[in-house]
CSV table of C-alpha atoms in Angstrom, one decimal:
chain,number,residue,atom,x,y,z
A,11,MET,CA,32.0,21.2,-31.0
A,12,TYR,CA,30.3,17.8,-31.3
A,13,GLU,CA,31.4,17.0,-27.7
A,14,PHE,CA,29.8,20.2,-26.5
A,15,PHE,CA,26.4,19.3,-28.0
A,16,LEU,CA,26.6,15.8,-26.7
A,17,LEU,CA,27.3,17.0,-23.2
A,18,PHE,CA,24.6,19.7,-23.5
A,19,PHE,CA,21.9,17.2,-24.6
A,20,SER,CA,22.9,14.7,-22.1
A,21,VAL,CA,22.4,17.3,-19.3
A,22,LEU,CA,19.1,18.3,-20.8
A,23,LEU,CA,17.8,14.7,-20.8
A,24,SER,CA,19.2,13.8,-17.4
A,25,GLY,CA,16.8,12.9,-14.7
A,26,HIS,CA,17.9,15.7,-12.4
A,27,PHE,CA,17.3,18.4,-15.0
A,28,LEU,CA,13.9,16.9,-15.9
A,29,PHE,CA,13.0,16.9,-12.2
A,30,PHE,CA,14.1,20.5,-12.0
A,31,LEU,CA,11.8,21.5,-14.9
A,32,TYR,CA,8.9,19.6,-13.3
A,33,ALA,CA,9.4,21.2,-9.9
A,34,PHE,CA,9.8,24.6,-11.3
A,35,HIS,CA,6.6,24.2,-13.4
A,36,ALA,CA,4.7,23.0,-10.3
A,37,ALA,CA,6.0,26.0,-8.2
A,38,ILE,CA,4.8,28.4,-10.9
A,39,SER,CA,1.4,26.7,-11.1
A,40,ILE,CA,0.9,26.7,-7.3
A,41,ARG,CA,1.9,30.4,-7.1
A,42,TYR,CA,-0.5,31.2,-9.9
A,43,TRP,CA,-3.5,29.5,-8.3
A,44,PHE,CA,-2.7,31.0,-4.9
A,45,ALA,CA,-2.7,34.4,-6.5
A,46,ILE,CA,-6.1,33.8,-8.0
A,47,ASP,CA,-7.4,32.5,-4.7
A,48,ILE,CA,-6.2,35.7,-2.9
A,49,ALA,CA,-7.7,37.9,-5.6
A,50,ILE,CA,-11.1,36.2,-5.3
A,51,ARG,CA,-11.0,36.4,-1.5
A,52,TYR,CA,-10.1,40.1,-1.7
A,53,ARG,CA,-12.8,40.8,-4.3
A,54,TYR,CA,-15.6,39.0,-2.4
A,55,ARG,CA,-14.6,39.9,1.1
A,56,SER,CA,-17.4,41.1,3.4
A,57,TYR,CA,-17.0,44.2,5.6
A,58,ARG,CA,-18.4,44.1,9.1
A,59,ALA,CA,-19.9,47.6,8.5
A,60,PHE,CA,-22.2,46.2,5.8
A,61,SER,CA,-23.1,42.9,7.5
A,62,ILE,CA,-26.7,44.0,8.2
A,63,ALA,CA,-27.3,45.2,4.7
A,64,SER,CA,-25.7,42.2,3.0
A,65,SER,CA,-27.6,39.7,5.3
A,66,ASP,CA,-30.9,41.6,4.6
A,67,ILE,CA,-30.3,41.4,0.8
A,68,ASP,CA,-29.1,37.8,0.9
A,69,SER,CA,-32.2,36.7,2.9
A,70,ASP,CA,-34.5,37.7,0.0
A,71,SER,CA,-34.1,34.9,-2.6
A,72,GLU,CA,-35.8,36.9,-5.4
A,73,ARG,CA,-33.2,39.7,-5.2
A,74,THR,CA,-30.0,37.5,-5.2
A,75,THR,CA,-28.3,37.1,-8.6
A,76,THR,CA,-25.8,34.4,-7.7
A,77,THR,CA,-26.8,30.9,-8.7
A,78,GLY,CA,-25.9,27.8,-6.8
A,79,CYS,CA,-23.4,26.8,-9.5
A,80,GLY,CA,-21.7,30.2,-9.4
A,81,SER,CA,-20.8,29.9,-5.7
A,82,ALA,CA,-19.5,26.4,-6.2
A,83,ALA,CA,-17.3,27.5,-9.0
A,84,LEU,CA,-15.4,29.9,-6.7
A,85,TYR,CA,-14.0,27.0,-4.7
A,86,TYR,CA,-13.1,24.6,-7.5
A,87,TYR,CA,-9.7,25.0,-9.0
A,88,PRO,CA,-8.8,22.6,-11.9
A,89,ALA,CA,-5.2,21.5,-12.4
A,90,ILE,CA,-3.2,23.3,-15.0
A,91,SER,CA,-1.7,21.2,-17.8
A,92,CYS,CA,0.6,23.1,-19.9
């Protein structure tokens, strides 16, 4: 039984297994941020049918509600550290 635990922990601490954990975590993180990016693009997409109305509203600075910082935050994705 002792040999089993020794083999088990040596595999857990091996470089290949640690690299696998790192690569798997990176793949999950990348998929997560791509899903957020797609959701944001889907939510804020612009239809061609409403291009005249949206350009008319956006041209009036008093009627817009988005600040400059809000639009910049849509394109900044910080790294995940779990």
